[in-house]
């Protein structure tokens, strides 16, 4: 069973983002990061409305699902997650993260995700206070902290987001919950230490894994190595 609940909290887990892959050879690219030690696969879904870019839809998910056993960590950067979450789950998503800034009521979206058998995550853009996710922490498996403005891969890491991670990890501890903190945007060997020290235990990595100058395996290993800072 592919479930983010089964992933460890005491080590860094790595979710390569296929946004940085060669879309012309997607199955081979996914195999490349799977063999490199990816713990899950991050799928960035954009609707050209919530963010100024378009990426992939349910049919693509369904196709790659045939060829991969990794947990599909689906990041919806779309305005209407209430409508589309079930469609992505039916196409093969194991986990759905959506944004507090989207138009849907978060409590309703979480309910619909759960009723379709997936796990749920909530994300905040850089300008949104992390406290906005606190009312939902009892009902979700993950919070995704954006360390770039969502919309594009390959941007620079915003170090000033680390205080959000620290505050959130403290809140999760205080309430004795089991919630992963995933960090997304510009995560690389040079930025992972601060993420881990702040309490981020799951990282998205597009450029730093798919386009690592040596190999994807080296990219994943450099991120895993920061487990010691958790
Ligand atoms: C940005 C996406 C990220 C992106 C990360 O909107 O949510 O997942 O693919 O790419 P890198 O790791 O290259 O910053
Ligand atoms: Zn993402």
Short mmCIF file of C-alpha atoms and ligand atoms in Angstrom, two decimals:
data_model
loop_
_atom_site.label_atom_id
_atom_site.label_comp_id
_atom_site.label_asym_id
_atom_site.label_seq_id
_atom_site.Cartn_x
_atom_site.Cartn_y
_atom_site.Cartn_z
CA UNK A 1 0.00 0.00 0.00
CA UNK A 2 1.41 3.41 -0.95
CA UNK A 3 0.77 5.72 1.98
CA UNK A 4 2.59 8.83 3.22
CA UNK A 5 1.61 7.79 6.76
CA UNK A 6 4.13 4.95 6.46
CA UNK A 7 7.05 7.28 5.72
CA UNK A 8 9.52 7.93 8.54
CA UNK A 9 9.57 11.18 10.47
CA UNK A 10 13.15 10.87 11.65
CA UNK A 11 14.82 11.00 8.27
CA UNK A 12 14.65 13.24 5.22
CA UNK A 13 12.40 11.81 2.53
CA UNK A 14 12.90 13.03 -1.02
CA UNK A 15 10.17 13.70 -3.58
CA UNK A 16 11.66 14.48 -7.00
CA UNK A 17 9.41 16.82 -8.98
CA UNK A 18 8.83 15.66 -12.54
CA UNK A 19 8.44 19.30 -13.57
CA UNK A 20 12.21 19.20 -14.07
CA UNK A 21 12.12 15.92 -16.06
CA UNK A 22 12.28 15.42 -19.81
CA UNK A 23 8.56 15.07 -20.59
CA UNK A 24 9.39 13.30 -23.86
CA UNK A 25 10.76 10.32 -21.90
CA UNK A 26 8.71 10.51 -18.75
CA UNK A 27 8.59 6.83 -17.81
CA UNK A 28 12.35 6.52 -18.24
CA UNK A 29 12.86 9.69 -16.20
CA UNK A 30 10.68 8.33 -13.40
CA UNK A 31 12.62 5.06 -13.46
CA UNK A 32 15.85 7.07 -13.26
CA UNK A 33 14.80 8.83 -10.00
CA UNK A 34 13.24 5.64 -8.60
CA UNK A 35 16.56 3.83 -9.06
CA UNK A 36 18.26 6.87 -7.55
CA UNK A 37 16.39 6.31 -4.27
CA UNK A 38 13.38 8.63 -4.48
CA UNK A 39 10.96 8.04 -1.58
CA UNK A 40 7.94 9.45 -3.43
CA UNK A 41 7.19 11.30 -6.67
CA UNK A 42 6.05 14.94 -6.69
CA UNK A 43 3.55 15.96 -9.37
CA UNK A 44 3.01 19.69 -9.88
CA UNK A 45 -0.46 20.39 -11.25
CA UNK A 46 -1.05 23.96 -12.47
CA UNK A 47 -4.17 25.42 -14.01
CA UNK A 48 -2.99 28.70 -15.55
CA UNK A 49 -5.31 30.53 -13.15
CA UNK A 50 -4.16 29.89 -9.57
CA UNK A 51 -0.61 30.19 -10.91
CA UNK A 52 0.56 31.65 -14.23
CA UNK A 53 1.60 28.31 -15.76
CA UNK A 54 0.11 25.07 -17.10
CA UNK A 55 1.55 21.60 -16.59
CA UNK A 56 -0.26 18.28 -16.60
CA UNK A 57 -3.69 16.80 -16.08
CA UNK A 58 -5.33 13.53 -15.00
CA UNK A 59 -4.64 11.57 -18.24
CA UNK A 60 -0.90 12.04 -17.82
CA UNK A 61 -1.11 10.85 -14.21
CA UNK A 62 -3.06 7.81 -15.31
CA UNK A 63 -0.43 6.91 -17.91
CA UNK A 64 2.57 7.15 -15.61
CA UNK A 65 0.65 5.28 -12.88
CA UNK A 66 0.90 2.12 -15.02
CA UNK A 67 4.69 2.26 -14.84
CA UNK A 68 5.44 3.36 -11.28
CA UNK A 69 4.87 2.08 -7.75
CA UNK A 70 6.07 5.24 -6.02
CA UNK A 71 3.68 7.25 -3.86
CA UNK A 72 2.21 9.95 -6.11
CA UNK A 73 2.52 13.15 -4.07
CA UNK A 74 0.20 15.44 -6.02
CA UNK A 75 0.53 19.19 -5.52
CA UNK A 76 -2.55 20.99 -6.81
CA UNK A 77 -1.79 24.60 -7.68
CA UNK A 78 -5.32 25.07 -8.96
CA UNK A 79 -8.27 27.27 -8.00
CA UNK A 80 -10.87 24.54 -7.56
CA UNK A 81 -9.38 21.62 -5.60
CA UNK A 82 -12.83 20.55 -4.42
CA UNK A 83 -13.85 19.66 -7.95
CA UNK A 84 -10.57 18.18 -9.15
CA UNK A 85 -9.22 16.23 -6.15
CA UNK A 86 -11.44 13.17 -6.78
CA UNK A 87 -10.51 13.19 -10.46
CA UNK A 88 -6.79 13.11 -9.67
CA UNK A 89 -7.30 10.37 -7.06
CA UNK A 90 -9.20 8.27 -9.59
CA UNK A 91 -6.32 8.80 -12.03
CA UNK A 92 -3.86 7.39 -9.47
CA UNK A 93 -2.88 10.07 -6.94
CA UNK A 94 -2.14 8.61 -3.49
CA UNK A 95 -1.84 11.97 -1.79
CA UNK A 96 -3.30 15.38 -2.60
CA UNK A 97 -1.87 18.68 -1.35
CA UNK A 98 -3.89 21.80 -2.12
CA UNK A 99 -3.56 25.48 -1.19
CA UNK A 100 -5.26 27.42 1.60
CA UNK A 101 -5.37 30.33 -0.89
CA UNK A 102 -7.52 28.35 -3.38
CA UNK A 103 -11.21 29.14 -3.67
CA UNK A 104 -12.53 25.96 -2.00
CA UNK A 105 -13.29 25.53 1.72
CA UNK A 106 -10.31 23.54 3.10
CA UNK A 107 -12.43 21.45 5.48
CA UNK A 108 -14.63 20.32 2.59
CA UNK A 109 -11.67 19.51 0.35
CA UNK A 110 -10.02 17.43 3.10
CA UNK A 111 -13.28 15.54 3.56
CA UNK A 112 -13.60 14.76 -0.14
CA UNK A 113 -9.95 13.67 -0.41
CA UNK A 114 -10.37 11.29 2.54
CA UNK A 115 -13.65 9.90 1.26
CA UNK A 116 -11.88 8.98 -1.98
CA UNK A 117 -9.20 7.07 -0.07
CA UNK A 118 -6.22 9.44 -0.35
CA UNK A 119 -4.23 11.37 2.25
CA UNK A 120 -4.39 15.15 2.43
CA UNK A 121 -1.96 18.02 2.68
CA UNK A 122 -2.34 21.79 2.91
CA UNK A 123 0.08 24.28 1.41
CA UNK A 124 0.84 27.94 1.98
CA UNK A 125 2.44 30.33 -0.48
CA UNK A 126 5.34 32.47 0.79
CA UNK A 127 3.05 35.42 1.62
CA UNK A 128 0.55 33.37 3.65
CA UNK A 129 0.95 32.93 7.42
CA UNK A 130 1.57 29.34 8.46
CA UNK A 131 -1.05 29.74 11.20
CA UNK A 132 -3.68 29.45 8.45
CA UNK A 133 -3.16 25.66 8.44
CA UNK A 134 -3.43 25.21 12.24
CA UNK A 135 -7.22 24.65 12.32
CA UNK A 136 -6.80 21.66 9.98
CA UNK A 137 -3.76 19.93 11.49
CA UNK A 138 -5.79 17.20 13.18
CA UNK A 139 -7.16 16.07 9.82
CA UNK A 140 -4.18 16.15 7.46
CA UNK A 141 -1.01 14.11 6.96
CA UNK A 142 1.20 16.86 5.56
CA UNK A 143 1.80 20.59 5.41
CA UNK A 144 3.69 21.89 2.38
CA UNK A 145 5.69 25.06 2.95
CA UNK A 146 6.49 26.87 -0.30
CA UNK A 147 10.00 28.31 -0.42
CA UNK A 148 9.40 29.91 -3.84
CA UNK A 149 6.33 31.53 -5.41
CA UNK A 150 4.47 28.57 -6.94
CA UNK A 151 4.36 28.37 -10.72
CA UNK A 152 7.83 27.46 -11.94
CA UNK A 153 10.75 25.16 -11.18
CA UNK A 154 14.33 26.34 -10.89
CA UNK A 155 13.77 29.42 -8.69
CA UNK A 156 15.90 30.45 -5.70
CA UNK A 157 15.17 29.19 -2.21
CA UNK A 158 13.63 31.73 0.20
CA UNK A 159 15.55 31.24 3.45
CA UNK A 160 13.20 33.55 5.35
CA UNK A 161 10.52 30.82 5.22
CA UNK A 162 12.46 28.74 7.80
CA UNK A 163 10.76 30.54 10.70
CA UNK A 164 7.41 29.21 9.44
CA UNK A 165 8.75 25.65 9.53
CA UNK A 166 10.12 26.08 13.06
CA UNK A 167 6.80 27.46 14.32
CA UNK A 168 4.81 24.72 12.60
CA UNK A 169 7.04 21.90 13.90
CA UNK A 170 6.61 23.30 17.41
CA UNK A 171 2.82 23.44 17.02
CA UNK A 172 2.73 19.84 15.71
CA UNK A 173 4.87 18.69 18.67
CA UNK A 174 2.79 20.60 21.18
CA UNK A 175 -0.38 18.94 19.89
CA UNK A 176 1.35 15.52 19.69
CA UNK A 177 0.38 15.02 16.05
CA UNK A 178 2.05 13.03 13.28
CA UNK A 179 2.18 15.49 10.39
CA UNK A 180 4.92 15.63 7.76
CA UNK A 181 6.37 19.02 6.87
CA UNK A 182 7.27 19.10 3.20
CA UNK A 183 9.34 21.94 1.76
CA UNK A 184 9.09 22.89 -1.91
CA UNK A 185 11.17 25.21 -4.06
CA UNK A 186 14.91 25.60 -4.53
CA UNK A 187 15.82 22.72 -2.22
CA UNK A 188 19.36 21.52 -2.96
CA UNK A 189 22.53 20.38 -1.19
CA UNK A 190 23.24 24.03 -0.35
CA UNK A 191 19.85 24.70 1.31
CA UNK A 192 18.83 21.36 2.83
CA UNK A 193 20.63 21.82 6.16
CA UNK A 194 18.50 24.81 7.17
CA UNK A 195 15.32 22.95 6.11
CA UNK A 196 16.19 19.94 8.26
CA UNK A 197 17.30 22.02 11.24
CA UNK A 198 13.98 23.89 11.15
CA UNK A 199 12.06 20.59 11.18
CA UNK A 200 11.20 20.00 7.53
CA UNK A 201 11.38 16.20 7.07
CA UNK A 202 10.21 15.85 3.48
CA UNK A 203 11.60 17.76 0.52
CA UNK A 204 10.59 18.36 -3.06
CA UNK A 205 13.52 18.45 -5.46
CA UNK A 206 13.15 19.25 -9.14
CA UNK A 207 16.33 20.79 -10.46
CA UNK A 208 18.63 19.39 -7.76
CA UNK A 209 17.73 15.77 -8.59
CA UNK A 210 16.64 15.58 -12.24
CA UNK A 211 19.33 18.03 -13.38
CA UNK A 212 22.08 17.18 -10.92
CA UNK A 213 25.46 17.65 -12.66
CA UNK A 214 26.72 14.20 -11.57
CA UNK A 215 23.66 11.99 -11.29
CA UNK A 216 20.15 11.86 -9.83
CA UNK A 217 21.48 9.29 -7.38
CA UNK A 218 24.04 11.77 -6.10
CA UNK A 219 21.32 14.45 -5.85
CA UNK A 220 19.04 12.24 -3.76
CA UNK A 221 21.97 11.10 -1.57
CA UNK A 222 22.99 14.70 -0.80
CA UNK A 223 19.48 15.42 0.45
CA UNK A 224 19.16 12.17 2.44
CA UNK A 225 22.47 13.01 4.11
CA UNK A 226 20.82 15.95 5.91
CA UNK A 227 18.76 13.53 8.05
CA UNK A 228 21.40 14.07 10.75
CA UNK A 229 20.23 17.68 11.20
CA UNK A 230 16.62 16.76 11.96
C1 LIG B 1 6.88 25.15 -7.99
C2 LIG B 1 6.65 23.68 -7.74
C3 LIG B 1 7.86 22.94 -7.33
C4 LIG B 1 8.98 22.91 -8.34
C5 LIG B 1 10.28 22.72 -7.60
O1 LIG B 1 5.66 25.77 -8.19
O2 LIG B 1 5.68 23.51 -6.72
O3 LIG B 1 7.53 21.61 -6.94
O4 LIG B 1 8.85 21.90 -9.29
O5 LIG B 1 11.34 22.84 -8.48
P1 LIG B 1 12.81 23.15 -7.98
O6 LIG B 1 13.19 22.05 -7.05
O7 LIG B 1 13.59 23.16 -9.25
O8 LIG B 1 12.78 24.49 -7.28
ZN1 LIG B 2 5.34 21.40 -5.94
#
